CSV table of C-alpha atoms in Angstrom, one decimal:
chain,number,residue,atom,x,y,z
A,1,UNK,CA,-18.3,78.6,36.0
A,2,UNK,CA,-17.8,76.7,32.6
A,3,UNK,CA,-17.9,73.1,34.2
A,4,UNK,CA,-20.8,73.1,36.1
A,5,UNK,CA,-22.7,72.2,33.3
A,6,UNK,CA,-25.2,70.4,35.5
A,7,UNK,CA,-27.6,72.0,38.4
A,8,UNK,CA,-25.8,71.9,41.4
A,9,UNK,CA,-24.3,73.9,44.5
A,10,UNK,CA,-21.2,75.5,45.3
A,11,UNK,CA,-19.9,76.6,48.3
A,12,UNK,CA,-16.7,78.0,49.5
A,13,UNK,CA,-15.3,80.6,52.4
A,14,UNK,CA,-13.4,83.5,53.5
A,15,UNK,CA,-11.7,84.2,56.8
A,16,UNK,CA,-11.1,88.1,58.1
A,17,UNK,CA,-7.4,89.0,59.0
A,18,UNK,CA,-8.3,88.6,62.5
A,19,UNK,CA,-8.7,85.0,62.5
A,20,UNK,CA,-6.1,83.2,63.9
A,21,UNK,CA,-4.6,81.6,61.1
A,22,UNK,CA,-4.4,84.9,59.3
A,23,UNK,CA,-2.8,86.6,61.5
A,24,UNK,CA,0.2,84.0,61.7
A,25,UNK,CA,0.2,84.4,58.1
A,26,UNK,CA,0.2,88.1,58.4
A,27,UNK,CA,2.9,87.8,60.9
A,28,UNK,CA,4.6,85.6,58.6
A,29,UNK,CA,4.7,87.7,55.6
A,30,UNK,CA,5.2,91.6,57.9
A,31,UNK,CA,8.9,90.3,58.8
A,32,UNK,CA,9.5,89.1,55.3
A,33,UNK,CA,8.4,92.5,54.0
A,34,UNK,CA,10.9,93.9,56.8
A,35,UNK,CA,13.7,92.1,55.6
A,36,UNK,CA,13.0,92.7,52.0
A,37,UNK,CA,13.0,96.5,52.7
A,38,UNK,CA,16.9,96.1,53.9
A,39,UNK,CA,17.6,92.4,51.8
A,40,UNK,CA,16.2,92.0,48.4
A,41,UNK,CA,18.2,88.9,48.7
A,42,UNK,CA,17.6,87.6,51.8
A,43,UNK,CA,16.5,83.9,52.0
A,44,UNK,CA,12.7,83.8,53.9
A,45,UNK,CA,11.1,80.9,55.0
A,46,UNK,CA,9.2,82.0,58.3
A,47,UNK,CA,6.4,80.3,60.4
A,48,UNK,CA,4.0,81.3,63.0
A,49,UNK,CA,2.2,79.6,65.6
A,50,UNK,CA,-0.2,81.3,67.3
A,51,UNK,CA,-2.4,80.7,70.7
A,52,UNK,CA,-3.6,81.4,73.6
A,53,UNK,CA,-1.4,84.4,74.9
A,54,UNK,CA,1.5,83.3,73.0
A,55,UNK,CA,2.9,83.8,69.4
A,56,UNK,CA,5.9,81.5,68.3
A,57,UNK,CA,8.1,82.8,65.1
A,58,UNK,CA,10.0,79.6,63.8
A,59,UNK,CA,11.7,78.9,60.1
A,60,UNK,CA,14.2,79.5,58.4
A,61,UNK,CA,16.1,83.0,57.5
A,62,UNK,CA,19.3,83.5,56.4
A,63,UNK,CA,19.7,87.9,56.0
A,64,UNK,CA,23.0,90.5,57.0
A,65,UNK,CA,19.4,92.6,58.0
A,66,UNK,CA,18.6,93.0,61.2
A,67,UNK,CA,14.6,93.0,61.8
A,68,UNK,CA,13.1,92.9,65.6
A,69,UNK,CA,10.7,89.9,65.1
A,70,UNK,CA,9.1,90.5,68.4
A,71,UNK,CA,8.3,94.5,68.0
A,72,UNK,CA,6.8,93.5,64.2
A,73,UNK,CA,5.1,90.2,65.6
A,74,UNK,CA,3.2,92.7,68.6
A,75,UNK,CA,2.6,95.8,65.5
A,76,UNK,CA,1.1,93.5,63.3
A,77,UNK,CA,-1.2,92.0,66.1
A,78,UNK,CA,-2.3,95.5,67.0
A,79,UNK,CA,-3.2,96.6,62.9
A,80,UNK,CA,-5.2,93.3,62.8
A,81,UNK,CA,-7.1,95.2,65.7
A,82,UNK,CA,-6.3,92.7,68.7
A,83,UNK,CA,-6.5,96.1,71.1
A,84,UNK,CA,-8.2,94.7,74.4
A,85,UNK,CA,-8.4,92.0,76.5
A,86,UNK,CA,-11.7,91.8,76.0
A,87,UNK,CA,-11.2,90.2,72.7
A,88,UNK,CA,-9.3,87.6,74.6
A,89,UNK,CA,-6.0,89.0,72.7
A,90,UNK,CA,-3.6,91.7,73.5
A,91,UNK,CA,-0.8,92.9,71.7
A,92,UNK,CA,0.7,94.3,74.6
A,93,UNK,CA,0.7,91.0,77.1
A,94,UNK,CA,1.0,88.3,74.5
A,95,UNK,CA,4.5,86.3,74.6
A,96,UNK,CA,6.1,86.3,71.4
A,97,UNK,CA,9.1,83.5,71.2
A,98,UNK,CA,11.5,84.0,68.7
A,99,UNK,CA,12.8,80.4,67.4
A,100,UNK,CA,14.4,81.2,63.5
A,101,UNK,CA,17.1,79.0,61.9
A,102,UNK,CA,19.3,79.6,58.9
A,103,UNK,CA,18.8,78.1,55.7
A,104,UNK,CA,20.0,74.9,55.1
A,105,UNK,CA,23.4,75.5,52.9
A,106,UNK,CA,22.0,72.6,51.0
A,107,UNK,CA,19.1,74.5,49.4
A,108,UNK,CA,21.2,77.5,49.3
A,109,UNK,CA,23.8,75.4,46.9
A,110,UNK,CA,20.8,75.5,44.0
A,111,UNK,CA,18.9,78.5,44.8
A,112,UNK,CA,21.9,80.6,44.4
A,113,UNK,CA,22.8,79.6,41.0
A,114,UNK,CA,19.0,80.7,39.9
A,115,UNK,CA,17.5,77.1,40.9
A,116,UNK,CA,14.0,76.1,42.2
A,117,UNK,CA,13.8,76.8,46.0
A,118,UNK,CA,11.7,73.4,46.0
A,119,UNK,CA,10.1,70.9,44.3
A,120,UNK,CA,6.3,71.0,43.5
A,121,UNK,CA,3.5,71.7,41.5
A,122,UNK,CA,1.6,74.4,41.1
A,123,UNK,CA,-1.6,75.9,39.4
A,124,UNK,CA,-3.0,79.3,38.2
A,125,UNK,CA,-6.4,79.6,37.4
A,126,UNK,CA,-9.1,82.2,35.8
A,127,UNK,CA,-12.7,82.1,34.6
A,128,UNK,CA,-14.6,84.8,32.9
A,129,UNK,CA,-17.5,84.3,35.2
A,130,UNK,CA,-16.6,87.6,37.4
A,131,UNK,CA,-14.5,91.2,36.3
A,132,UNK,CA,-11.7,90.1,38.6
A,133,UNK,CA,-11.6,87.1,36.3
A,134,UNK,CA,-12.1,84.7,39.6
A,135,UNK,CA,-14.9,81.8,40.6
A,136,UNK,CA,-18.1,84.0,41.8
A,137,UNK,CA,-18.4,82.5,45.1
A,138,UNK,CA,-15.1,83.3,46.2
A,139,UNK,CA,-15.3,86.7,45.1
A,140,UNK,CA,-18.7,87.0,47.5
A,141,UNK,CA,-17.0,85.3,50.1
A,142,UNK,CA,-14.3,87.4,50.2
A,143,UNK,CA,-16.8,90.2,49.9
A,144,UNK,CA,-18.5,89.2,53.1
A,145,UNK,CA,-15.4,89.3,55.2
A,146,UNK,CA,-14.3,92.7,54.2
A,147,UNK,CA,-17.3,94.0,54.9
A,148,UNK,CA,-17.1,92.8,58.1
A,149,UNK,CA,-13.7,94.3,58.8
A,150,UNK,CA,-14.4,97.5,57.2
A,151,UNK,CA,-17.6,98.0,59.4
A,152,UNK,CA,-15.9,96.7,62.8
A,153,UNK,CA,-13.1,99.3,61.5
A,154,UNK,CA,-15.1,102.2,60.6
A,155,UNK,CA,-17.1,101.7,64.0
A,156,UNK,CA,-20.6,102.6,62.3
A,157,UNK,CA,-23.7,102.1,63.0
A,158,UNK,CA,-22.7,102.3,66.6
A,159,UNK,CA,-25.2,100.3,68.1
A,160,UNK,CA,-23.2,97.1,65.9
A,161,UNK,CA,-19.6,97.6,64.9
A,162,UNK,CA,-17.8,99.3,68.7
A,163,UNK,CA,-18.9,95.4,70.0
A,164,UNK,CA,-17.1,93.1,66.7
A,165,UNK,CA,-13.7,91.7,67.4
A,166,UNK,CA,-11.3,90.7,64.7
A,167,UNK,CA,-11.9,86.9,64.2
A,168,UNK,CA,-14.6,86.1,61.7
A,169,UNK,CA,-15.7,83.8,59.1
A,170,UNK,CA,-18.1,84.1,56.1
A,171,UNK,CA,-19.0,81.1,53.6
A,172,UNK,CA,-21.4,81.1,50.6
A,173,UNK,CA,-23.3,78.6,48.6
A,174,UNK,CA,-24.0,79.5,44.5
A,175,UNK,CA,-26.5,77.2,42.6
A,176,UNK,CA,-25.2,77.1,39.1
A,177,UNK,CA,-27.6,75.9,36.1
A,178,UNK,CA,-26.1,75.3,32.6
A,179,UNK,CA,-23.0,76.6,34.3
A,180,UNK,CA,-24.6,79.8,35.2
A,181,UNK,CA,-24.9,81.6,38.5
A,182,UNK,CA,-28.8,81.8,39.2
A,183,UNK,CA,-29.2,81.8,43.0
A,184,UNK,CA,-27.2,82.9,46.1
A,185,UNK,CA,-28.9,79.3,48.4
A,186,UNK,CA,-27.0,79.9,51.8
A,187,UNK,CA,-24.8,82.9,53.1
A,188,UNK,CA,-23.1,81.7,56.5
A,189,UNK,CA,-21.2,85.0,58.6
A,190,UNK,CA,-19.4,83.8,62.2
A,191,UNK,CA,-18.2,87.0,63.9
A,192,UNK,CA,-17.0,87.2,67.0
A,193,UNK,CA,-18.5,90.1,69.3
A,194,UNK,CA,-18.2,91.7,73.2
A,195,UNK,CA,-21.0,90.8,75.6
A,196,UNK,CA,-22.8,94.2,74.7
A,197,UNK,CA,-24.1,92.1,71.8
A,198,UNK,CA,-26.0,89.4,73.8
A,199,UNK,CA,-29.5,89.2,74.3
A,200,UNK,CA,-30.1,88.8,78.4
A,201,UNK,CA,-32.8,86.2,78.2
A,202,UNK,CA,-31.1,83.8,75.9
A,203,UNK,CA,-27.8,84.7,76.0
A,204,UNK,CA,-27.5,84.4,72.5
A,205,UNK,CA,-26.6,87.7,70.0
A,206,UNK,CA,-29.6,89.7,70.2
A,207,UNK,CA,-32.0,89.4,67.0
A,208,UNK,CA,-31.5,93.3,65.9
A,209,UNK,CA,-27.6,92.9,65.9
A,210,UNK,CA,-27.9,89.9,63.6
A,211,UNK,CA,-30.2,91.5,61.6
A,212,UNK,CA,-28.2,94.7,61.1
A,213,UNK,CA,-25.4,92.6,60.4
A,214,UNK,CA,-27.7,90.4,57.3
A,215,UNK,CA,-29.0,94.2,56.2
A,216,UNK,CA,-25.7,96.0,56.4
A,217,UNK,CA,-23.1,93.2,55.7
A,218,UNK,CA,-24.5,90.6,53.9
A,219,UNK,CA,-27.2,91.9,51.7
A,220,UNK,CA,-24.3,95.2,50.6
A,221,UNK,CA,-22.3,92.2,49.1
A,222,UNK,CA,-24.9,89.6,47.9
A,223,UNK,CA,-25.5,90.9,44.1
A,224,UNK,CA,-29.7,91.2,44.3
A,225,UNK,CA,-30.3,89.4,41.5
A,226,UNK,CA,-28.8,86.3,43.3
A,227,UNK,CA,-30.9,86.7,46.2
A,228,UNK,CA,-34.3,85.2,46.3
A,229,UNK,CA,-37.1,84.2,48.4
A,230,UNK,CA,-35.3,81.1,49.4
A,231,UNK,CA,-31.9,82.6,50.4
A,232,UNK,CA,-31.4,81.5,54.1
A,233,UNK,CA,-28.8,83.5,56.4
A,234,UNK,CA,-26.9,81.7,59.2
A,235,UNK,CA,-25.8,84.9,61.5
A,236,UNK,CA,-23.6,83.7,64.4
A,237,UNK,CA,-24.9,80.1,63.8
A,238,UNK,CA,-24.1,78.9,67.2
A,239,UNK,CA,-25.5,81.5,69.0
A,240,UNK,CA,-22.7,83.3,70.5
A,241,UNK,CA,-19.3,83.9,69.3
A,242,UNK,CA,-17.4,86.3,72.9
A,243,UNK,CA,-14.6,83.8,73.2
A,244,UNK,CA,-12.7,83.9,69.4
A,245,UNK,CA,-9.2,84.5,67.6
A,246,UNK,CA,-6.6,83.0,69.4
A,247,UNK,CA,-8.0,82.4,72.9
A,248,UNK,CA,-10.1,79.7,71.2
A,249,UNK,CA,-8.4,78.0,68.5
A,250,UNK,CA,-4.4,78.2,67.2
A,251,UNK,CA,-3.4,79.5,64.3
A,252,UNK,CA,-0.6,78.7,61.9
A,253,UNK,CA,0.8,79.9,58.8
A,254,UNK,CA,-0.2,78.5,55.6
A,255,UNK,CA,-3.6,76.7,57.0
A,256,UNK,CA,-5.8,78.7,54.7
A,257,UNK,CA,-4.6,77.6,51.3
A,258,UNK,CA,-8.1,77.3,49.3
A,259,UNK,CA,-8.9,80.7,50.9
A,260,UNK,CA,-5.5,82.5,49.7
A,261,UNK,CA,-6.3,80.7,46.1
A,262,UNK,CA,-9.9,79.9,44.0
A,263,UNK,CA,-12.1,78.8,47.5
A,264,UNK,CA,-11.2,75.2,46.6
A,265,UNK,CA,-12.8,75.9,42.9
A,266,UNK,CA,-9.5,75.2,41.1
A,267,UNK,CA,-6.7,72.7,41.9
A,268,UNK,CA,-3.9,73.7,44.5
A,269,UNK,CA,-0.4,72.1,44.2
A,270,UNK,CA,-0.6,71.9,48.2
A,271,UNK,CA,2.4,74.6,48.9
A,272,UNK,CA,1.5,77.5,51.0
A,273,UNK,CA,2.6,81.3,50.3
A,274,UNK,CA,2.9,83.6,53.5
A,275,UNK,CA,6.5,83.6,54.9
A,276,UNK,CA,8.1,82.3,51.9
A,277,UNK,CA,10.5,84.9,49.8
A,278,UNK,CA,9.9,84.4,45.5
A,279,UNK,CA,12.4,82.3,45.0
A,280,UNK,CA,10.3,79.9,46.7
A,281,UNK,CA,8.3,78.5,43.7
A,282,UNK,CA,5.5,78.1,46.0
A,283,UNK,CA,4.8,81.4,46.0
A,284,UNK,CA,6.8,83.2,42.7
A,285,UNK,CA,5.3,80.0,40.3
A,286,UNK,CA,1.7,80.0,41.8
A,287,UNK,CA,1.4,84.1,41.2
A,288,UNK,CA,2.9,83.6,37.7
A,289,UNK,CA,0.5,80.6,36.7
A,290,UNK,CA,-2.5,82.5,37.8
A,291,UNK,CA,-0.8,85.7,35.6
A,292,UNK,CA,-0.8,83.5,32.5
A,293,UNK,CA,-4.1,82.1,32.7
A,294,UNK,CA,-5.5,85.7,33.6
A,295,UNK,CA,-4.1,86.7,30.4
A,296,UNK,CA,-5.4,84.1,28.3
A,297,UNK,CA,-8.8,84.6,29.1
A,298,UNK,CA,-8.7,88.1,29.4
A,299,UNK,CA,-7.5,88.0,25.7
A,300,UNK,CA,-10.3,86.2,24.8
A,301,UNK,CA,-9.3,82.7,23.7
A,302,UNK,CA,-10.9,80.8,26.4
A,303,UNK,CA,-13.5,81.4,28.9
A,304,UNK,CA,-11.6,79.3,31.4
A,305,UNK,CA,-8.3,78.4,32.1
A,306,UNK,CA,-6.0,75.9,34.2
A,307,UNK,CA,-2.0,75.9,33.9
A,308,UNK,CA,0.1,73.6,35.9
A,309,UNK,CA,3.7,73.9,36.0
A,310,UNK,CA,6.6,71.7,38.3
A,311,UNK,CA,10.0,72.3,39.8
A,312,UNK,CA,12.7,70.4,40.7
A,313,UNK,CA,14.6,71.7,43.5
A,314,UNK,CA,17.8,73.5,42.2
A,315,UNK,CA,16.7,73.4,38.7
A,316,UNK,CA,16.3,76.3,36.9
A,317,UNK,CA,13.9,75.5,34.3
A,318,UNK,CA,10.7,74.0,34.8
A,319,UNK,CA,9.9,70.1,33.8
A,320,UNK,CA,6.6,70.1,32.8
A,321,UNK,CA,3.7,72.6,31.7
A,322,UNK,CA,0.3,72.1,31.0
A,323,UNK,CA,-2.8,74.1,29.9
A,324,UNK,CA,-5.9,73.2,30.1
A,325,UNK,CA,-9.2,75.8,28.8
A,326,UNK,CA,-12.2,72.9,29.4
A,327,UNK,CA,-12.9,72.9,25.7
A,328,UNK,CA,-13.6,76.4,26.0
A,329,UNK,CA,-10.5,77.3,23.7
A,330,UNK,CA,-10.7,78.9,19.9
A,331,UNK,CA,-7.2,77.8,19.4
A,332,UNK,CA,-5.9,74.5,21.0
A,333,UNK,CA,-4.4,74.0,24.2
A,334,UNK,CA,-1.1,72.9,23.0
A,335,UNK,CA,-1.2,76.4,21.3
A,336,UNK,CA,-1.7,78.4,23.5
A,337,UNK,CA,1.0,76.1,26.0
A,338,UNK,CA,3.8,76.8,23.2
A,339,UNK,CA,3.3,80.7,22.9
A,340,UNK,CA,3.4,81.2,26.7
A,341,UNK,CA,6.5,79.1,26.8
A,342,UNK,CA,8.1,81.8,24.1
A,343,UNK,CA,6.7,85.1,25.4
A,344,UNK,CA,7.3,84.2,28.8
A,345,UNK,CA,10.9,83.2,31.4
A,346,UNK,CA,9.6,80.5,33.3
A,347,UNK,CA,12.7,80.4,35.6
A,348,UNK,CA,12.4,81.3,39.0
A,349,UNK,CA,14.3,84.7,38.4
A,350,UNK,CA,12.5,85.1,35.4
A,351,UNK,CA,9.4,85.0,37.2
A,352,UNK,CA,10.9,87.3,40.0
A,353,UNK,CA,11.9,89.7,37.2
A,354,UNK,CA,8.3,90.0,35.4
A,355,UNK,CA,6.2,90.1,38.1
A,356,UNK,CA,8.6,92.7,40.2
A,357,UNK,CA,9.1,90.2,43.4
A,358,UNK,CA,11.3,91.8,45.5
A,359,UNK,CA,9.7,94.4,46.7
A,360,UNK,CA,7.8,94.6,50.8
A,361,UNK,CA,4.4,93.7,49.4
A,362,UNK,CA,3.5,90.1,50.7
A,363,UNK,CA,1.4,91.3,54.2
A,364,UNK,CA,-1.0,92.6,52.1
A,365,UNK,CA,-1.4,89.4,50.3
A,366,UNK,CA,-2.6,87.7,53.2
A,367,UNK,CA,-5.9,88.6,53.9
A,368,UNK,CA,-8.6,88.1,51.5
A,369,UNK,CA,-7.1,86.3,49.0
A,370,UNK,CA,-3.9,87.0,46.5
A,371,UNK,CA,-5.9,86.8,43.6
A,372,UNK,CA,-8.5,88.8,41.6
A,373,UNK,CA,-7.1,92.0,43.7
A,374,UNK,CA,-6.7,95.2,41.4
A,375,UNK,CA,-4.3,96.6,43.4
A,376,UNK,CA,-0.6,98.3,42.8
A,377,UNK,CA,1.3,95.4,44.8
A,378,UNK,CA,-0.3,92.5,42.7
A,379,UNK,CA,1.7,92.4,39.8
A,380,UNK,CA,0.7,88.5,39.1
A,381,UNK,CA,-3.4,90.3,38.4
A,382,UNK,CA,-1.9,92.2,35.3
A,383,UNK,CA,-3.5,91.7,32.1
A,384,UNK,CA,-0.4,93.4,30.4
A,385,UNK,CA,0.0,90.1,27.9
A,386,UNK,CA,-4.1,90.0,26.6
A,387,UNK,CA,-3.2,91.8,24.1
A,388,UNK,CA,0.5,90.5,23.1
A,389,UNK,CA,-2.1,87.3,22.8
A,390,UNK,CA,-4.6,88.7,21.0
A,391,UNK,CA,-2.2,89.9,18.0
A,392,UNK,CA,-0.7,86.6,18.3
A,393,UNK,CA,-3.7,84.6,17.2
A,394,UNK,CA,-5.6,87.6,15.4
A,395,UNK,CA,-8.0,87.6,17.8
């Protein structure tokens, strides 16, 4: 990471699908998909609240499809892996409560003639630091919790992964000095398990399951070189983790912002992506900003790089844009902010247009981040413009 100059630590998290506010986000974005699939043009701006035993769909959808919110609410609960009771979850038995609007005509007025859906800012970042072009620690932490997934999915070794349930949580703390990555200081993994996993005399998760899950999870993610002597592992920090996902904490959609974007590494305009169709700038601006940047350093004229861009609701043009590369730039920021502004349509259905928008991708997107994926659906994670870049400076 260019900025931290200076010794010091950096933490940040990830969250698996199962936990509770994923899986209102999933929810969120499985109907959009649905919808797009019959409505390219359909307006989407869906919310979930999920608890105990019940699932509330609200928003704002205004589509001639016709998508069963209840029957994709209760599929995507069951991919996320809520299966049992014994996870405190069922797909089958949970209440789903189906409370969508229409779009307010209002809004409609100036997203129809090619408007901002909203007003707002919003960023894109990229760093050089990793080969998905994303802050290290959020790349491990992201890591760590689809690890966790993919051994709770894969059900091996069996003595560990039959007994994990969906919810889970992973965080990780980077000491940086000179603004390099030199020691993985704290890895934190919260996942919740059956009560095959507990440990009779302390009722606590026994000491072999948390140390399969430091050998198998943990230390398959952790580069080695950032693991030393001093590394300390928090494994079910509390002791016990039977009663998780939604029978012990809500979920809602959008709650997981800094997790969906740089691990709270890089500014967030404050907008939140799942449920929201592109011409939502939200979402559409947010992808394209972190596409721009990507390009810029993956073309080589900064090792860093910030773009911020606002709407006005209606409008179709942005009203401002600004780049900033840390000093790390061989050509100035103002530079680089005029080319992008001439290579690149900056209106919303510009931006739908170049990055291929309408399309049933978004439940994907929300689990494990929507950037620094290389992956068909993510269109915004393109480095297609490094080299339109590159010619243009003579790089």
């Amino acid at each position: 990471m260019v900025r931290n100059e200076r010794k010091e630590l950096v933490t940040t998290e990830s969250v698996t699908e199962g936990h509770p506010d994923k899986l209102a986000d999933q929810i969120s974005d499985k109907i959009l998909d649905e919808i797009i699939k019959q409505d390219p043009t359909g307006r989407v701006a869906c919310e979930t609240y999920v608890t105990h035993g019940l699932i509330i769909v609200g928003g704002e959808i205004t589509t001639h499809a016709w998508v069963d919110i209840s029957e994709i609410t209760r599929e995507t609960v069951k991919e996320v892996g809520y299966t049992s009771p014994k996870y405190g979850f069922d797909y089958r038995t949970c209440a789903v409560l189906n409370a969508v609007g229409r779009q307010s005509p209002d809004i409609a007025r100036g997203v129809d003639k090619g408007g901002a859906g909203d007003q707002g800012i919003m960023y894109g970042y990229s760093t050089d630091e990793t080969k998905e072009l994303m802050p290290l620690p959020i790349v491990l932490a992201h890591g760590l919790t689809k690890r966790l997934a993919q051994v709770r999915k894969l059900l091996e070794p069996k003595e560990l992964a039959p007994f994990l349930g969906p919810d889970g949580k992973a965080q990780v703390t980077v000491r940086y000095e000179g603004g390099k990555a030199v020691e993985v200081t704290d890895v934190v993994i919260s996942t919740q398990h059956t009560e095959e996993l507990l440990d009779s005399r302390t009722d606590e998760m026994s000491n072999d399951a948390r140390d399969m899950i430091k050998e198998i999870i943990a230390k398959k993610v952790i580069p080695e070189y950032l693991i030393t002597k001093n590394t300390r592992y928090h494994i079910n920090p509390t002791g016990k983790f039977v009663v998780g996902g939604p029978q012990s904490d809500t979920g809602m959609t959008g709650r997981k912002l800094e997790v969906d974007t740089y691990g709270g590494l890089a500014p967030h305009g404050g907008g939140a992506f799942s449920g929201k169709d592109p011409t939502k700038v939200d979402r559409s601006a947010t992808y394209m900003m972190r596409y721009l940047a990507k390009n810029v350093v993956k073309a080589g004229l900064a090792k860093e790089c910030l773009i911020q861009v606002a709407y006005v609701i209606g409008e179709i043009e942005p009203i401002s844009f600004m780049v900033d590369t840390f000093g790390t730039g061989i050509v100035s920021d103002t530079e680089i902010e005029k080319t992008l502004r001439d290579l690149v349509d900056l209106s919303p259905q510009g931006i739908i247009k170049h990055l291929d928008l309408l399309r049933p991708i978004y439940q994907k997107t929300a689990s494990y981040g929507h950037f620094g994926r290389e992956e068909a659906e993510f269109t915004w994670e393109k480095t297609d413009l490094a080299q339109v870049l590159k010619d243009k400076f003579k790089i």
